[in-house]
PDB file of C-alpha atoms in Angstrom:
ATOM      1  CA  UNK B 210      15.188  12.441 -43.489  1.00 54.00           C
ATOM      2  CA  UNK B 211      13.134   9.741 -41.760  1.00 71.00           C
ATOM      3  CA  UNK B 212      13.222   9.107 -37.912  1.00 72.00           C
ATOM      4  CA  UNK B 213      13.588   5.313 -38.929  1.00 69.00           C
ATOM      5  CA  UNK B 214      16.663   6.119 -41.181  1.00 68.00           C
ATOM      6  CA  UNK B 215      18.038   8.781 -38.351  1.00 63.00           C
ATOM      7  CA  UNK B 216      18.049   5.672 -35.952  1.00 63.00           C
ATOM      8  CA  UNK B 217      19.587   3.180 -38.122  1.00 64.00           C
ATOM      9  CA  UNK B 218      22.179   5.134 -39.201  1.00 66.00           C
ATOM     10  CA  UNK B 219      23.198   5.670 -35.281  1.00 65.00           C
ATOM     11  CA  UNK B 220      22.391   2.034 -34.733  1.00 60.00           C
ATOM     12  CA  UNK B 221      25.150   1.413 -37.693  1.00 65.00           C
ATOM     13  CA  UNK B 222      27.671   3.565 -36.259  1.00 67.00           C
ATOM     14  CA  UNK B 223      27.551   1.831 -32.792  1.00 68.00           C
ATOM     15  CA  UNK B 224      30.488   0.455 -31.545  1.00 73.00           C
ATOM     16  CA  UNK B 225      28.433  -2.364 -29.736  1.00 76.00           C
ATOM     17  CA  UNK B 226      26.433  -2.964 -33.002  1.00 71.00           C
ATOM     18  CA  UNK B 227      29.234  -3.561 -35.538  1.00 77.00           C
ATOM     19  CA  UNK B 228      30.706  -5.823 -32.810  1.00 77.00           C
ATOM     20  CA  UNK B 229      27.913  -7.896 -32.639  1.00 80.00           C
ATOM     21  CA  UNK B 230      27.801  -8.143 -36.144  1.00 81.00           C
ATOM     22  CA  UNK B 231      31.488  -9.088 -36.461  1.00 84.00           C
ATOM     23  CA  UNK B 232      30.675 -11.841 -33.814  1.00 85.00           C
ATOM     24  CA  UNK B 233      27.787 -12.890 -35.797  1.00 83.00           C
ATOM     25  CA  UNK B 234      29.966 -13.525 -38.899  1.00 90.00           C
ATOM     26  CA  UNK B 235      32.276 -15.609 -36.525  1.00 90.00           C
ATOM     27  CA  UNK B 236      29.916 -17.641 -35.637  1.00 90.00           C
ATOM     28  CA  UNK B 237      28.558 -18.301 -38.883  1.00 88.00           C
ATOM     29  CA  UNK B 238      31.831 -19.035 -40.565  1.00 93.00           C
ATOM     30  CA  UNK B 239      32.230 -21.701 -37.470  1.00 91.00           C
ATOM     31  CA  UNK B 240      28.777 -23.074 -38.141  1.00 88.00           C
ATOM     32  CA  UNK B 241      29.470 -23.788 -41.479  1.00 89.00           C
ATOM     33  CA  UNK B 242      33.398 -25.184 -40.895  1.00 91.00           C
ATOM     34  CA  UNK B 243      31.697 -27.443 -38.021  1.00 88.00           C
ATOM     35  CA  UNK B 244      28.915 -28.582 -40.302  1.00 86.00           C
ATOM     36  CA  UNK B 245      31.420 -29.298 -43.316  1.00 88.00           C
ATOM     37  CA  UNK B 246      33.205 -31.565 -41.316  1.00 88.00           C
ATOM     38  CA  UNK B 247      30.598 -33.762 -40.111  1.00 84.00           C
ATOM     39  CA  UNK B 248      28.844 -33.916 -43.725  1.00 84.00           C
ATOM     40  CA  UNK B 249      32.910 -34.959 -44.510  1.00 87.00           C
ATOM     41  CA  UNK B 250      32.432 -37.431 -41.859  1.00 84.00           C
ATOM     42  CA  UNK B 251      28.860 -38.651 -42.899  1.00 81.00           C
ATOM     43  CA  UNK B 252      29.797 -38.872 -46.055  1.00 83.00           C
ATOM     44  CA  UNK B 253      32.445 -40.836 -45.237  1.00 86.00           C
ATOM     45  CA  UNK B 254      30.248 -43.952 -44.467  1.00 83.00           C
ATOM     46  CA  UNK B 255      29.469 -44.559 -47.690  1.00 82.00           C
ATOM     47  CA  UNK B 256      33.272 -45.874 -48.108  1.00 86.00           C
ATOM     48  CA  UNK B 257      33.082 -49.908 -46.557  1.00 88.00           C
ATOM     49  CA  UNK B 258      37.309 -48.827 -45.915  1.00 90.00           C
ATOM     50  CA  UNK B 259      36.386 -46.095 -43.737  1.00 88.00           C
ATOM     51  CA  UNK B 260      32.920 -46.931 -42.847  1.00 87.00           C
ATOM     52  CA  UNK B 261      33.483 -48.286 -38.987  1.00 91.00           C
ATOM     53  CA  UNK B 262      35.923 -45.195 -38.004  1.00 91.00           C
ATOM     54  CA  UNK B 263      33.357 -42.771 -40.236  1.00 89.00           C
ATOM     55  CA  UNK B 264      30.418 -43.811 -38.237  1.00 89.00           C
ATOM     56  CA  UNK B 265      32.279 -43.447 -34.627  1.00 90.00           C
ATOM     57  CA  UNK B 266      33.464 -40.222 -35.402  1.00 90.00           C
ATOM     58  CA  UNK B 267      30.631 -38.563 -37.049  1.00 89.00           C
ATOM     59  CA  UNK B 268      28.670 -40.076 -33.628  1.00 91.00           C
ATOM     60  CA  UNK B 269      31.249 -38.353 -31.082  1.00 92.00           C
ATOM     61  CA  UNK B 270      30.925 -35.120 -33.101  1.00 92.00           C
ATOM     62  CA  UNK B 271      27.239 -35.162 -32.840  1.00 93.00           C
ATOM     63  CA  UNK B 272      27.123 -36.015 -29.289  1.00 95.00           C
ATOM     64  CA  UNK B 273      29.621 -33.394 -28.639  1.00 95.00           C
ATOM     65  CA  UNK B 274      27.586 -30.589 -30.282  1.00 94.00           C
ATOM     66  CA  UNK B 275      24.576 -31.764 -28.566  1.00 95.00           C
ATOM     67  CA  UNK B 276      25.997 -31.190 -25.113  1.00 96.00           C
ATOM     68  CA  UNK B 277      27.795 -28.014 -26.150  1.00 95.00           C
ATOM     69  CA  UNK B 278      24.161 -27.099 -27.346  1.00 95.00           C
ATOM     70  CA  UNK B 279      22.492 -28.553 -24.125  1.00 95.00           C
ATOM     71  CA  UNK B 280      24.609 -25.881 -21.569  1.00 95.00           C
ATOM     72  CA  UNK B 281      22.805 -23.938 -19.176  1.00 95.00           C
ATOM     73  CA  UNK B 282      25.050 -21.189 -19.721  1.00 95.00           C
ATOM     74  CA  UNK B 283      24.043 -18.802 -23.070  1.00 93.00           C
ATOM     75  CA  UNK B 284      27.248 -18.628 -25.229  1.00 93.00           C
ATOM     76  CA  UNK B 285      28.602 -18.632 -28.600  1.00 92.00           C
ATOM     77  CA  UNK B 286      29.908 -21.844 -28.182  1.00 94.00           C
ATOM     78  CA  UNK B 287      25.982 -23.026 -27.478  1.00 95.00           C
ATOM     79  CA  UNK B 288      24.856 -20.942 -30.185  1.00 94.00           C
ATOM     80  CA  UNK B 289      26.991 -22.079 -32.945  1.00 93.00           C
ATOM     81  CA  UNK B 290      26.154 -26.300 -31.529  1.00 95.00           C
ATOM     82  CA  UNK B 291      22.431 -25.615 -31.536  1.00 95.00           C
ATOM     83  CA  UNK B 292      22.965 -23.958 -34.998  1.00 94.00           C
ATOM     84  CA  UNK B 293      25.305 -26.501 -36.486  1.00 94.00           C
ATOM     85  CA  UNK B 294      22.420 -28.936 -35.166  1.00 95.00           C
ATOM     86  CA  UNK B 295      19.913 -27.684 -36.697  1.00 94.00           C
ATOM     87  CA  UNK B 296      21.662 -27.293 -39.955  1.00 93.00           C
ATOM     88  CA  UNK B 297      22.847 -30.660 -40.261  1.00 93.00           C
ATOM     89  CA  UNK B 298      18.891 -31.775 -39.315  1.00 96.00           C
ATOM     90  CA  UNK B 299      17.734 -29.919 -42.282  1.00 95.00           C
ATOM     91  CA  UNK B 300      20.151 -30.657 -44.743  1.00 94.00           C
ATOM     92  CA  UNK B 301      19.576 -34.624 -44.252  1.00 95.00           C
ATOM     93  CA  UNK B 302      16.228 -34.285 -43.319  1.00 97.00           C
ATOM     94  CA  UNK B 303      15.560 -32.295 -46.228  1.00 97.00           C
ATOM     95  CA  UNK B 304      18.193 -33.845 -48.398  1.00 96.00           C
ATOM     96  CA  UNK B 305      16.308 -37.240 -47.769  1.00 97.00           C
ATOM     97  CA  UNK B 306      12.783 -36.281 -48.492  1.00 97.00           C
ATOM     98  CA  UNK B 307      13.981 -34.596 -51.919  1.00 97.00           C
ATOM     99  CA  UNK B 308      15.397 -37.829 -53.205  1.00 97.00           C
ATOM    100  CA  UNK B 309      12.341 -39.468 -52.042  1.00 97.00           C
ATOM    101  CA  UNK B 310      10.066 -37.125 -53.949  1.00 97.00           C
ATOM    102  CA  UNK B 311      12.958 -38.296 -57.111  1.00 97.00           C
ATOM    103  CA  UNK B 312      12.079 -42.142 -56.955  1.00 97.00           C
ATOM    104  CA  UNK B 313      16.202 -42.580 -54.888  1.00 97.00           C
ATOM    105  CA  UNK B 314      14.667 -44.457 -52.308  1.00 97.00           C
ATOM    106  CA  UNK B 315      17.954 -45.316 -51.403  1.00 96.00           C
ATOM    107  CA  UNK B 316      19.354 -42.280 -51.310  1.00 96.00           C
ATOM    108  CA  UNK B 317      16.432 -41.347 -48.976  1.00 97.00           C
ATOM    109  CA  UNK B 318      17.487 -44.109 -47.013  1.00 97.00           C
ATOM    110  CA  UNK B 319      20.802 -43.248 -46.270  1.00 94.00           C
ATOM    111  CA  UNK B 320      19.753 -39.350 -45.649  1.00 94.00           C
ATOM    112  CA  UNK B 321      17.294 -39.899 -43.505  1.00 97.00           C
ATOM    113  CA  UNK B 322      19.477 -42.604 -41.436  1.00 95.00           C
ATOM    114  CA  UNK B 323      21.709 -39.584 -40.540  1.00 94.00           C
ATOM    115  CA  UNK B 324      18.728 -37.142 -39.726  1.00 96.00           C
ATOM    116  CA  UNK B 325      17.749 -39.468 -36.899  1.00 97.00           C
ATOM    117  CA  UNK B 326      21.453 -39.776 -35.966  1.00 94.00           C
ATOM    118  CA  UNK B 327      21.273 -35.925 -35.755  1.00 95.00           C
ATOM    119  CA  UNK B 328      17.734 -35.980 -34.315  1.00 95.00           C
ATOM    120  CA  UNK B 329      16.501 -38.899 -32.554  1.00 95.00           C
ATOM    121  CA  UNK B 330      13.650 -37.515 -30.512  1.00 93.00           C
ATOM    122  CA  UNK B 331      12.093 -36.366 -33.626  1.00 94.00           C
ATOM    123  CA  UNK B 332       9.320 -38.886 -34.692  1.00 95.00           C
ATOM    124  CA  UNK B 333       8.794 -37.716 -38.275  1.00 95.00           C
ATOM    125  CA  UNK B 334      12.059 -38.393 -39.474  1.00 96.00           C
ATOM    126  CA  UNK B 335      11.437 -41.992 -38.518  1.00 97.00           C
ATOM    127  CA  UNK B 336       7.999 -42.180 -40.423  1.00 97.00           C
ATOM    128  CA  UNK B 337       9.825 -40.722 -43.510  1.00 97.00           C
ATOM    129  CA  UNK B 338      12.784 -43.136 -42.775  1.00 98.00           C
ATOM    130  CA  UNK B 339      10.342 -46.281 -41.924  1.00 97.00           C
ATOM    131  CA  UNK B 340       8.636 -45.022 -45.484  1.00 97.00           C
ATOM    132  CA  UNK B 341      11.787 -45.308 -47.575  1.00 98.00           C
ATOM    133  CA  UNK B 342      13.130 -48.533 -46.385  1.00 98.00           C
ATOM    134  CA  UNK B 343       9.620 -49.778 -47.343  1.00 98.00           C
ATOM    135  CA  UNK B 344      10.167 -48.950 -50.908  1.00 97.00           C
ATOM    136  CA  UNK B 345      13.167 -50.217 -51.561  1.00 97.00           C
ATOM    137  CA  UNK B 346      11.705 -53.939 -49.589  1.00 97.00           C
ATOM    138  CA  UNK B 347      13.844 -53.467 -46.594  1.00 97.00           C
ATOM    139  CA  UNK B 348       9.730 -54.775 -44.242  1.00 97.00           C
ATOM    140  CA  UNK B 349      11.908 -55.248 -41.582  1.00 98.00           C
ATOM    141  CA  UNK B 350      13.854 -52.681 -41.294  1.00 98.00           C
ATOM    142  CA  UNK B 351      10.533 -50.553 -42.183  1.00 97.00           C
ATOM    143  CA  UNK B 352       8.615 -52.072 -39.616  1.00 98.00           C
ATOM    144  CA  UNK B 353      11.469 -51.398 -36.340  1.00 97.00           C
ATOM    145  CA  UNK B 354      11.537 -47.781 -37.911  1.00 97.00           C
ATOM    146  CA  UNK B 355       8.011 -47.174 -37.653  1.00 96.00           C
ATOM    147  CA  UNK B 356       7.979 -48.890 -34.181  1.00 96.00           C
ATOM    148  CA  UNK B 357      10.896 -45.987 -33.402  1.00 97.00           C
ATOM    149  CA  UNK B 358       8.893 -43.583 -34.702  1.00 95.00           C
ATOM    150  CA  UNK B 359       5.600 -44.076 -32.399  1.00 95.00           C
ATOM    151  CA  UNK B 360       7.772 -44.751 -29.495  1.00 95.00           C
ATOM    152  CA  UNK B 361       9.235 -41.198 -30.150  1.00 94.00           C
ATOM    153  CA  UNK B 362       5.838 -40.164 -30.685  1.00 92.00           C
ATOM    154  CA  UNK B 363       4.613 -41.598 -27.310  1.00 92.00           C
ATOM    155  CA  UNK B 364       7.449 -40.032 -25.619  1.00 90.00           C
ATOM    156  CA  UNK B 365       6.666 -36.465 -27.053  1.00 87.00           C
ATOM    157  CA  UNK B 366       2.997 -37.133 -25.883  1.00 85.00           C
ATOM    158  CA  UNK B 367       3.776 -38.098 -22.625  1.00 85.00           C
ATOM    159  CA  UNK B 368       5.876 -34.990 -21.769  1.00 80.00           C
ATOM    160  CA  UNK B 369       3.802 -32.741 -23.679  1.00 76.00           C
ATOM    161  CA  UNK B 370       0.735 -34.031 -20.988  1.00 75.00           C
ATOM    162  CA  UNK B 371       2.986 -33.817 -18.156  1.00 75.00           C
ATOM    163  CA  UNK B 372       3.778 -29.669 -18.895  1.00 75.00           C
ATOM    164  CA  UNK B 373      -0.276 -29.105 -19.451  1.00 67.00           C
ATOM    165  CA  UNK B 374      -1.729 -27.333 -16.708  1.00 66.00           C
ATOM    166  CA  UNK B 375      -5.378 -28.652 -16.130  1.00 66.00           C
ATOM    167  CA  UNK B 376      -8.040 -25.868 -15.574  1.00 66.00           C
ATOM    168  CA  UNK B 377      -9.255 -25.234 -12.480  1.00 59.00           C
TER     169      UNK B 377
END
């Protein structure tokens, strides 16, 4: 037998291992309940009935996961927010771009409206936002988005030459 497959059989027998797998699956399972809901919640906008409450509540839920995911303190709790995050980032994000690349610029529109709800530092997802709206004749709208979007983009540049250490 292999020294590789002596050591991961005792790594599979190990109490601490299968309970940091179990705690894994927790996690996930919360992830995905947590991210379900606020897709509920997003989705929910579409509705003009539920649209105002939709909005506020998808908002606090965000905001809530983002300082959950913002603690100093290394937990589950952070671990499933920054997770749930990033999830919910890639879905709409993603989501967004694909029914771009379809010819639903409205779609896009509304996908990519939540990604920056999700994500607002990010620059890109203002771009692709400021992109869409353009197609489907929404200038204005294109124009403030684009304006986000270098502002974002300023921002990033600003920090990122604050944290670089000159030579010498």
């Amino acid at each position: 037998m292999a020294e590789a497959d002596v050591g991961a059989r005792a790594l599979a027998g190990d109490r601490r291992v299968k309970d940091s797998v179990k705690i894994d699956r927790e996690e996930v399972k919360r992830q995905n309940r947590i991210a379900g809901e606020a897709a509920a919640w997003a989705k929910a906008r579409q509705d003009q009935e539920t649209r105002v409450e939709a909005i506020a509540e998808f908002r606090r839920r965000i905001e809530d996961l983002r300082t959950k995911a913002r603690s100093k303190t290394e937990s589950s709790e952070r671990r499933v927010a920054r997770r749930t995050l990033n999830l919910l980032f890639a879905n709409y994000y993603e989501g967004g771009n694909s029914a771009a690349l379809s010819g639903n610029h409205v779609k896009a529109v509304e996908m990519l409206e939540v990604a920056v709800e999700i994500a607002p530092r990010y620059a890109g997802s203002y771009f692709a936002l400021a992109g869409q709206r353009f197609k489907t004749g929404d200038r204005r709208k294109a124009m403030e988005s684009l304006g986000q979007g270098l502002e974002k983009l300023a921002e990033w540049a600003t920090i990122s030459a604050a944290t670089v250490k000159k030579p010498g």
